[in-house]
PDB file of C-alpha atoms in Angstrom:
ATOM      1  CA  UNK A   1     -13.141 -11.071 -12.937  1.00  0.00           C
ATOM      2  CA  UNK A   2      -9.389 -10.131 -13.404  1.00  0.00           C
ATOM      3  CA  UNK A   3      -8.196 -10.950 -16.531  1.00  0.00           C
ATOM      4  CA  UNK A   4      -4.578 -11.998 -17.943  1.00  0.00           C
ATOM      5  CA  UNK A   5      -2.265  -9.591 -19.818  1.00  0.00           C
ATOM      6  CA  UNK A   6       0.334  -9.169 -21.822  1.00  0.00           C
ATOM      7  CA  UNK A   7       1.121  -5.946 -22.732  1.00  0.00           C
ATOM      8  CA  UNK A   8       3.331  -3.248 -23.134  1.00  0.00           C
ATOM      9  CA  UNK A   9       3.820  -2.512 -20.081  1.00  0.00           C
ATOM     10  CA  UNK A  10       5.298  -5.693 -18.915  1.00  0.00           C
ATOM     11  CA  UNK A  11       7.234  -7.237 -21.476  1.00  0.00           C
ATOM     12  CA  UNK A  12       9.239  -9.217 -19.287  1.00  0.00           C
ATOM     13  CA  UNK A  13      11.264  -8.381 -16.041  1.00  0.00           C
ATOM     14  CA  UNK A  14      13.663  -6.598 -17.619  1.00  0.00           C
ATOM     15  CA  UNK A  15      10.997  -3.691 -18.673  1.00  0.00           C
ATOM     16  CA  UNK A  16      10.925  -2.882 -14.889  1.00  0.00           C
ATOM     17  CA  UNK A  17      15.040  -2.649 -14.474  1.00  0.00           C
ATOM     18  CA  UNK A  18      14.773   1.189 -14.644  1.00  0.00           C
ATOM     19  CA  UNK A  19      11.435   1.647 -13.620  1.00  0.00           C
ATOM     20  CA  UNK A  20      12.147  -0.591  -9.793  1.00  0.00           C
ATOM     21  CA  UNK A  21      15.405   0.251  -7.496  1.00  0.00           C
ATOM     22  CA  UNK A  22      14.669  -2.993  -6.129  1.00  0.00           C
ATOM     23  CA  UNK A  23      15.159  -4.879  -9.728  1.00  0.00           C
ATOM     24  CA  UNK A  24      17.931  -2.839 -10.795  1.00  0.00           C
ATOM     25  CA  UNK A  25      19.716  -5.228  -8.560  1.00  0.00           C
ATOM     26  CA  UNK A  26      19.345  -7.694 -10.894  1.00  0.00           C
ATOM     27  CA  UNK A  27      21.259  -9.429 -13.337  1.00  0.00           C
ATOM     28  CA  UNK A  28      20.089 -10.288 -16.440  1.00  0.00           C
ATOM     29  CA  UNK A  29      19.706 -14.301 -15.636  1.00  0.00           C
ATOM     30  CA  UNK A  30      18.437 -13.646 -11.966  1.00  0.00           C
ATOM     31  CA  UNK A  31      15.350 -11.192 -13.940  1.00  0.00           C
ATOM     32  CA  UNK A  32      14.733 -14.067 -16.777  1.00  0.00           C
ATOM     33  CA  UNK A  33      14.310 -16.864 -13.614  1.00  0.00           C
ATOM     34  CA  UNK A  34      11.807 -14.299 -12.062  1.00  0.00           C
ATOM     35  CA  UNK A  35      10.008 -13.559 -15.237  1.00  0.00           C
ATOM     36  CA  UNK A  36       9.641 -17.152 -16.061  1.00  0.00           C
ATOM     37  CA  UNK A  37       6.951 -17.902 -13.948  1.00  0.00           C
ATOM     38  CA  UNK A  38       5.535 -15.441 -13.980  1.00  0.00           C
ATOM     39  CA  UNK A  39       2.098 -14.093 -14.443  1.00  0.00           C
ATOM     40  CA  UNK A  40       0.395 -10.625 -15.335  1.00  0.00           C
ATOM     41  CA  UNK A  41      -3.314  -9.830 -14.316  1.00  0.00           C
ATOM     42  CA  UNK A  42      -5.553  -6.843 -14.001  1.00  0.00           C
ATOM     43  CA  UNK A  43      -7.926  -5.795 -11.616  1.00  0.00           C
ATOM     44  CA  UNK A  44     -10.748  -3.776 -11.654  1.00  0.00           C
ATOM     45  CA  UNK A  45     -11.169  -1.344  -9.140  1.00  0.00           C
ATOM     46  CA  UNK A  46     -12.683  -2.442  -5.516  1.00  0.00           C
ATOM     47  CA  UNK A  47     -11.375  -6.606  -6.372  1.00  0.00           C
ATOM     48  CA  UNK A  48      -9.014  -8.518  -3.762  1.00  0.00           C
ATOM     49  CA  UNK A  49      -5.559  -8.909  -5.277  1.00  0.00           C
ATOM     50  CA  UNK A  50      -4.312 -11.085  -2.497  1.00  0.00           C
ATOM     51  CA  UNK A  51      -6.583 -12.270   0.631  1.00  0.00           C
ATOM     52  CA  UNK A  52      -5.682 -12.690   4.251  1.00  0.00           C
ATOM     53  CA  UNK A  53      -5.802 -16.219   5.511  1.00  0.00           C
ATOM     54  CA  UNK A  54      -4.584 -17.803   1.669  1.00  0.00           C
ATOM     55  CA  UNK A  55      -1.816 -19.213   0.717  1.00  0.00           C
ATOM     56  CA  UNK A  56       1.209 -17.193   0.032  1.00  0.00           C
ATOM     57  CA  UNK A  57       2.425 -18.446  -3.280  1.00  0.00           C
ATOM     58  CA  UNK A  58       3.671 -15.161  -4.999  1.00  0.00           C
ATOM     59  CA  UNK A  59       4.803 -11.850  -4.631  1.00  0.00           C
ATOM     60  CA  UNK A  60       2.416  -8.973  -6.110  1.00  0.00           C
ATOM     61  CA  UNK A  61       3.356  -5.817  -7.362  1.00  0.00           C
ATOM     62  CA  UNK A  62       1.518  -3.035  -9.075  1.00  0.00           C
ATOM     63  CA  UNK A  63       3.080  -1.739 -11.268  1.00  0.00           C
ATOM     64  CA  UNK A  64       0.055   1.013 -12.543  1.00  0.00           C
ATOM     65  CA  UNK A  65      -2.384   1.961 -10.093  1.00  0.00           C
ATOM     66  CA  UNK A  66      -3.092   1.894  -6.297  1.00  0.00           C
ATOM     67  CA  UNK A  67      -3.820  -0.677  -3.628  1.00  0.00           C
ATOM     68  CA  UNK A  68      -4.450  -1.077  -0.177  1.00  0.00           C
ATOM     69  CA  UNK A  69      -2.699  -3.309   2.355  1.00  0.00           C
ATOM     70  CA  UNK A  70      -5.876  -4.044   5.487  1.00  0.00           C
ATOM     71  CA  UNK A  71      -6.797  -6.362   8.311  1.00  0.00           C
ATOM     72  CA  UNK A  72     -10.208  -8.179   7.927  1.00  0.00           C
ATOM     73  CA  UNK A  73     -11.460  -8.816  11.246  1.00  0.00           C
ATOM     74  CA  UNK A  74     -14.930 -10.662  11.961  1.00  0.00           C
ATOM     75  CA  UNK A  75     -17.281  -8.249  12.580  1.00  0.00           C
ATOM     76  CA  UNK A  76     -16.710  -6.133   9.367  1.00  0.00           C
ATOM     77  CA  UNK A  77     -13.840  -3.546  10.826  1.00  0.00           C
ATOM     78  CA  UNK A  78     -11.064  -3.873   8.551  1.00  0.00           C
ATOM     79  CA  UNK A  79      -8.192  -2.023   9.504  1.00  0.00           C
ATOM     80  CA  UNK A  80      -5.807  -0.483   6.369  1.00  0.00           C
ATOM     81  CA  UNK A  81      -2.078  -0.615   6.938  1.00  0.00           C
ATOM     82  CA  UNK A  82      -1.185   1.489   4.494  1.00  0.00           C
ATOM     83  CA  UNK A  83      -1.029   1.860   1.035  1.00  0.00           C
ATOM     84  CA  UNK A  84       1.000   0.454  -2.123  1.00  0.00           C
ATOM     85  CA  UNK A  85       3.336   2.549  -4.174  1.00  0.00           C
ATOM     86  CA  UNK A  86       4.015   1.340  -7.805  1.00  0.00           C
ATOM     87  CA  UNK A  87       6.907  -1.449  -7.932  1.00  0.00           C
ATOM     88  CA  UNK A  88       6.393  -2.548  -4.393  1.00  0.00           C
ATOM     89  CA  UNK A  89       7.054  -5.976  -3.422  1.00  0.00           C
ATOM     90  CA  UNK A  90       3.657  -7.060  -1.452  1.00  0.00           C
ATOM     91  CA  UNK A  91       4.607 -10.745  -0.088  1.00  0.00           C
ATOM     92  CA  UNK A  92       3.905  -9.835   3.889  1.00  0.00           C
ATOM     93  CA  UNK A  93       5.339 -11.590   6.867  1.00  0.00           C
ATOM     94  CA  UNK A  94       4.428 -15.011   5.815  1.00  0.00           C
ATOM     95  CA  UNK A  95       7.108 -14.887   3.442  1.00  0.00           C
ATOM     96  CA  UNK A  96       9.240 -16.574   5.302  1.00  0.00           C
ATOM     97  CA  UNK A  97       6.968 -17.751   8.385  1.00  0.00           C
ATOM     98  CA  UNK A  98       4.761 -20.157   6.815  1.00  0.00           C
ATOM     99  CA  UNK A  99       3.542 -18.882   2.968  1.00  0.00           C
ATOM    100  CA  UNK A 100       0.806 -17.718   4.371  1.00  0.00           C
ATOM    101  CA  UNK A 101      -1.449 -14.267   3.761  1.00  0.00           C
ATOM    102  CA  UNK A 102      -2.098 -12.372   6.923  1.00  0.00           C
ATOM    103  CA  UNK A 103      -3.449  -9.179   5.125  1.00  0.00           C
ATOM    104  CA  UNK A 104      -5.735  -8.767   2.042  1.00  0.00           C
ATOM    105  CA  UNK A 105      -4.864  -6.519  -0.343  1.00  0.00           C
ATOM    106  CA  UNK A 106      -7.193  -4.708  -2.183  1.00  0.00           C
ATOM    107  CA  UNK A 107      -7.375  -2.861  -5.743  1.00  0.00           C
ATOM    108  CA  UNK A 108      -8.331   1.108  -4.980  1.00  0.00           C
ATOM    109  CA  UNK A 109      -7.985   2.002  -8.490  1.00  0.00           C
ATOM    110  CA  UNK A 110      -7.926  -0.094 -11.790  1.00  0.00           C
ATOM    111  CA  UNK A 111      -5.152  -2.004 -11.386  1.00  0.00           C
ATOM    112  CA  UNK A 112      -1.942  -4.209 -13.178  1.00  0.00           C
ATOM    113  CA  UNK A 113      -0.018  -6.369 -11.105  1.00  0.00           C
ATOM    114  CA  UNK A 114       2.024  -8.872 -11.750  1.00  0.00           C
ATOM    115  CA  UNK A 115       2.761 -11.919  -9.536  1.00  0.00           C
ATOM    116  CA  UNK A 116       6.090 -13.621  -9.005  1.00  0.00           C
ATOM    117  CA  UNK A 117       6.382 -17.629  -7.701  1.00  0.00           C
ATOM    118  CA  UNK A 118       7.933 -17.469  -4.682  1.00  0.00           C
ATOM    119  CA  UNK A 119       9.965 -19.612  -4.430  1.00  0.00           C
ATOM    120  CA  UNK A 120      12.225 -18.238  -7.552  1.00  0.00           C
ATOM    121  CA  UNK A 121      11.920 -14.765  -5.324  1.00  0.00           C
ATOM    122  CA  UNK A 122      13.569 -16.497  -2.502  1.00  0.00           C
ATOM    123  CA  UNK A 123      15.894 -17.948  -4.838  1.00  0.00           C
ATOM    124  CA  UNK A 124      16.795 -14.531  -5.947  1.00  0.00           C
ATOM    125  CA  UNK A 125      16.954 -13.078  -2.931  1.00  0.00           C
ATOM    126  CA  UNK A 126      18.918 -15.957  -1.805  1.00  0.00           C
ATOM    127  CA  UNK A 127      21.689 -15.486  -4.969  1.00  0.00           C
ATOM    128  CA  UNK A 128      22.207 -11.552  -4.838  1.00  0.00           C
ATOM    129  CA  UNK A 129      22.660  -9.670  -1.462  1.00  0.00           C
ATOM    130  CA  UNK A 130      22.247  -6.267  -2.404  1.00  0.00           C
ATOM    131  CA  UNK A 131      18.524  -7.056  -3.949  1.00  0.00           C
ATOM    132  CA  UNK A 132      18.366  -8.996  -0.066  1.00  0.00           C
ATOM    133  CA  UNK A 133      19.279  -6.030   1.887  1.00  0.00           C
ATOM    134  CA  UNK A 134      17.171  -3.560  -0.591  1.00  0.00           C
ATOM    135  CA  UNK A 135      14.070  -6.498   0.159  1.00  0.00           C
ATOM    136  CA  UNK A 136      14.610  -6.144   3.633  1.00  0.00           C
ATOM    137  CA  UNK A 137      14.810  -2.551   4.294  1.00  0.00           C
ATOM    138  CA  UNK A 138      11.695  -1.832   2.681  1.00  0.00           C
ATOM    139  CA  UNK A 139       9.883  -4.448   4.247  1.00  0.00           C
ATOM    140  CA  UNK A 140      11.644  -2.993   7.672  1.00  0.00           C
ATOM    141  CA  UNK A 141      10.243   0.747   6.430  1.00  0.00           C
ATOM    142  CA  UNK A 142       6.356  -1.221   6.040  1.00  0.00           C
ATOM    143  CA  UNK A 143       7.212  -2.421   9.570  1.00  0.00           C
ATOM    144  CA  UNK A 144       8.211   0.727  10.939  1.00  0.00           C
ATOM    145  CA  UNK A 145       5.503   2.805   9.870  1.00  0.00           C
ATOM    146  CA  UNK A 146       3.208  -0.457  11.316  1.00  0.00           C
ATOM    147  CA  UNK A 147       4.999   0.842  14.717  1.00  0.00           C
ATOM    148  CA  UNK A 148       4.159   4.228  14.131  1.00  0.00           C
ATOM    149  CA  UNK A 149       0.617   3.406  13.107  1.00  0.00           C
ATOM    150  CA  UNK A 150      -0.409   1.700  16.242  1.00  0.00           C
ATOM    151  CA  UNK A 151       0.971   4.581  18.338  1.00  0.00           C
ATOM    152  CA  UNK A 152      -1.643   7.090  16.769  1.00  0.00           C
ATOM    153  CA  UNK A 153      -4.415   5.075  17.021  1.00  0.00           C
ATOM    154  CA  UNK A 154      -3.661   4.416  20.907  1.00  0.00           C
ATOM    155  CA  UNK A 155      -2.232   7.338  21.626  1.00  0.00           C
ATOM    156  CA  UNK A 156      -4.394  10.143  19.882  1.00  0.00           C
ATOM    157  CA  UNK A 157      -8.114  11.459  19.545  1.00  0.00           C
ATOM    158  CA  UNK A 158      -9.590  11.128  16.800  1.00  0.00           C
ATOM    159  CA  UNK A 159      -8.488  14.561  15.189  1.00  0.00           C
ATOM    160  CA  UNK A 160      -4.883  14.019  15.714  1.00  0.00           C
ATOM    161  CA  UNK A 161      -5.435  10.372  14.510  1.00  0.00           C
ATOM    162  CA  UNK A 162      -7.264  11.643  11.343  1.00  0.00           C
ATOM    163  CA  UNK A 163      -4.956  14.553  10.798  1.00  0.00           C
ATOM    164  CA  UNK A 164      -1.655  12.367  11.190  1.00  0.00           C
ATOM    165  CA  UNK A 165      -3.908  10.025   8.109  1.00  0.00           C
ATOM    166  CA  UNK A 166      -3.865  12.790   5.889  1.00  0.00           C
ATOM    167  CA  UNK A 167      -0.270  14.020   6.495  1.00  0.00           C
ATOM    168  CA  UNK A 168       0.627  10.130   5.369  1.00  0.00           C
ATOM    169  CA  UNK A 169      -1.336  10.116   2.447  1.00  0.00           C
ATOM    170  CA  UNK A 170      -0.121  13.512   0.801  1.00  0.00           C
ATOM    171  CA  UNK A 171       3.525  12.948   1.984  1.00  0.00           C
ATOM    172  CA  UNK A 172       4.077   9.246   1.201  1.00  0.00           C
ATOM    173  CA  UNK A 173       0.985   8.221  -1.623  1.00  0.00           C
ATOM    174  CA  UNK A 174      -0.020  11.419  -3.239  1.00  0.00           C
ATOM    175  CA  UNK A 175       2.963  13.609  -3.697  1.00  0.00           C
ATOM    176  CA  UNK A 176       1.129  15.744  -6.038  1.00  0.00           C
ATOM    177  CA  UNK A 177      -0.675  17.806  -2.856  1.00  0.00           C
ATOM    178  CA  UNK A 178      -4.366  16.163  -3.150  1.00  0.00           C
ATOM    179  CA  UNK A 179      -5.804  13.123  -1.915  1.00  0.00           C
ATOM    180  CA  UNK A 180      -7.597  11.239  -4.729  1.00  0.00           C
ATOM    181  CA  UNK A 181      -9.498   7.728  -4.565  1.00  0.00           C
ATOM    182  CA  UNK A 182      -9.678   7.511  -0.528  1.00  0.00           C
ATOM    183  CA  UNK A 183     -13.027   7.283   0.270  1.00  0.00           C
ATOM    184  CA  UNK A 184     -14.169   7.859   4.119  1.00  0.00           C
ATOM    185  CA  UNK A 185     -14.874   4.640   4.532  1.00  0.00           C
ATOM    186  CA  UNK A 186     -11.694   4.424   3.700  1.00  0.00           C
ATOM    187  CA  UNK A 187     -10.460   6.895   5.482  1.00  0.00           C
ATOM    188  CA  UNK A 188     -12.188   5.893   9.210  1.00  0.00           C
ATOM    189  CA  UNK A 189     -10.360   2.111   8.300  1.00  0.00           C
ATOM    190  CA  UNK A 190      -7.507   4.082   8.296  1.00  0.00           C
ATOM    191  CA  UNK A 191      -8.006   6.213  11.298  1.00  0.00           C
ATOM    192  CA  UNK A 192      -9.550   2.726  13.843  1.00  0.00           C
ATOM    193  CA  UNK A 193     -12.772   5.099  14.115  1.00  0.00           C
ATOM    194  CA  UNK A 194     -16.658   4.661  12.402  1.00  0.00           C
ATOM    195  CA  UNK A 195     -17.434   5.923   8.690  1.00  0.00           C
ATOM    196  CA  UNK A 196     -19.516   8.785  11.050  1.00  0.00           C
ATOM    197  CA  UNK A 197     -16.878  10.009  13.329  1.00  0.00           C
ATOM    198  CA  UNK A 198     -14.722  10.253  10.748  1.00  0.00           C
ATOM    199  CA  UNK A 199     -17.244  12.109   8.364  1.00  0.00           C
ATOM    200  CA  UNK A 200     -17.923  14.351  11.513  1.00  0.00           C
ATOM    201  CA  UNK A 201     -14.015  15.151  11.849  1.00  0.00           C
ATOM    202  CA  UNK A 202     -13.723  15.993   8.277  1.00  0.00           C
ATOM    203  CA  UNK A 203     -15.633  18.056   8.517  1.00  0.00           C
ATOM    204  CA  UNK A 204     -14.657  20.145  11.461  1.00  0.00           C
ATOM    205  CA  UNK A 205     -11.197  20.009   9.458  1.00  0.00           C
ATOM    206  CA  UNK A 206     -13.009  21.929   6.650  1.00  0.00           C
ATOM    207  CA  UNK A 207     -14.604  24.284   9.036  1.00  0.00           C
ATOM    208  CA  UNK A 208     -11.781  25.051  10.784  1.00  0.00           C
ATOM    209  CA  UNK A 209     -10.031  26.144   6.890  1.00  0.00           C
ATOM    210  CA  UNK A 210      -7.130  23.183   7.405  1.00  0.00           C
ATOM    211  CA  UNK A 211      -8.935  20.858   4.735  1.00  0.00           C
ATOM    212  CA  UNK A 212     -10.912  21.602   1.195  1.00  0.00           C
ATOM    213  CA  UNK A 213     -12.753  18.335  -0.609  1.00  0.00           C
ATOM    214  CA  UNK A 214     -13.376  19.188  -3.650  1.00  0.00           C
ATOM    215  CA  UNK A 215     -14.866  16.184  -6.397  1.00  0.00           C
ATOM    216  CA  UNK A 216     -14.157  13.398  -3.761  1.00  0.00           C
ATOM    217  CA  UNK A 217     -10.018  14.903  -3.477  1.00  0.00           C
ATOM    218  CA  UNK A 218      -8.719  16.300  -0.387  1.00  0.00           C
ATOM    219  CA  UNK A 219      -6.207  19.091  -0.563  1.00  0.00           C
ATOM    220  CA  UNK A 220      -4.438  20.732   2.593  1.00  0.00           C
ATOM    221  CA  UNK A 221      -4.916  24.085   2.678  1.00  0.00           C
ATOM    222  CA  UNK A 222      -2.757  25.120   6.689  1.00  0.00           C
ATOM    223  CA  UNK A 223      -0.287  22.760   6.484  1.00  0.00           C
ATOM    224  CA  UNK A 224       1.239  23.891  10.028  1.00  0.00           C
ATOM    225  CA  UNK A 225      -1.730  23.832  11.459  1.00  0.00           C
ATOM    226  CA  UNK A 226      -2.860  20.197  10.271  1.00  0.00           C
ATOM    227  CA  UNK A 227       1.028  19.532  11.574  1.00  0.00           C
ATOM    228  CA  UNK A 228      -0.428  21.163  15.058  1.00  0.00           C
ATOM    229  CA  UNK A 229      -3.101  18.751  15.255  1.00  0.00           C
ATOM    230  CA  UNK A 230      -1.480  16.030  14.633  1.00  0.00           C
ATOM    231  CA  UNK A 231       1.148  16.464  17.197  1.00  0.00           C
ATOM    232  CA  UNK A 232      -1.171  17.387  20.118  1.00  0.00           C
ATOM    233  CA  UNK A 233      -4.097  15.574  19.469  1.00  0.00           C
TER     234      UNK A 233
END
């Protein structure tokens, strides 16, 4: 079960002032407003942080760990939209529509997350144009990624989709080069294919010298060749 914590990582919202580009735009009174009803929760790997269809009452900021945002399907075939980075503002399209979650967020690793009350968050957005612009920019980048992802999923073959996903993960999420914590099932849900198909494509990439898989980590061996597969797949 998730547990409430309050340790040195998040003493208060001022603690994130120098860690988050968004929070660096806030003054002391705005930080205090966000901190007033803030809750910090720890999640174990695999636990749901928020669920599609539930009320959107808080903005969630993962300050430690990795999460994935995905759309749930009645047939059990989920579609992963993106992975979160630390200090991303996670809420979704429902923030200004009907305050409902239209996707789910799951902990990929053990995570520490802060929950910011939605009305306090909106109040700070309205009072601070620079913070509002930063939030819109961050959210717009996510929407742009989703557009690009759906273009890939509908226009490219399985090899092209897998190559695009590996390049996305290494350039945006795992910048040290090695893809960690992402299971073959996750790669299948990121590329809209079955697990069996994902395993087969990964095997082909490995045999062709594009990647290596060591201790459940994926490393790119031939970046240019993988980019060509992504481009022409």
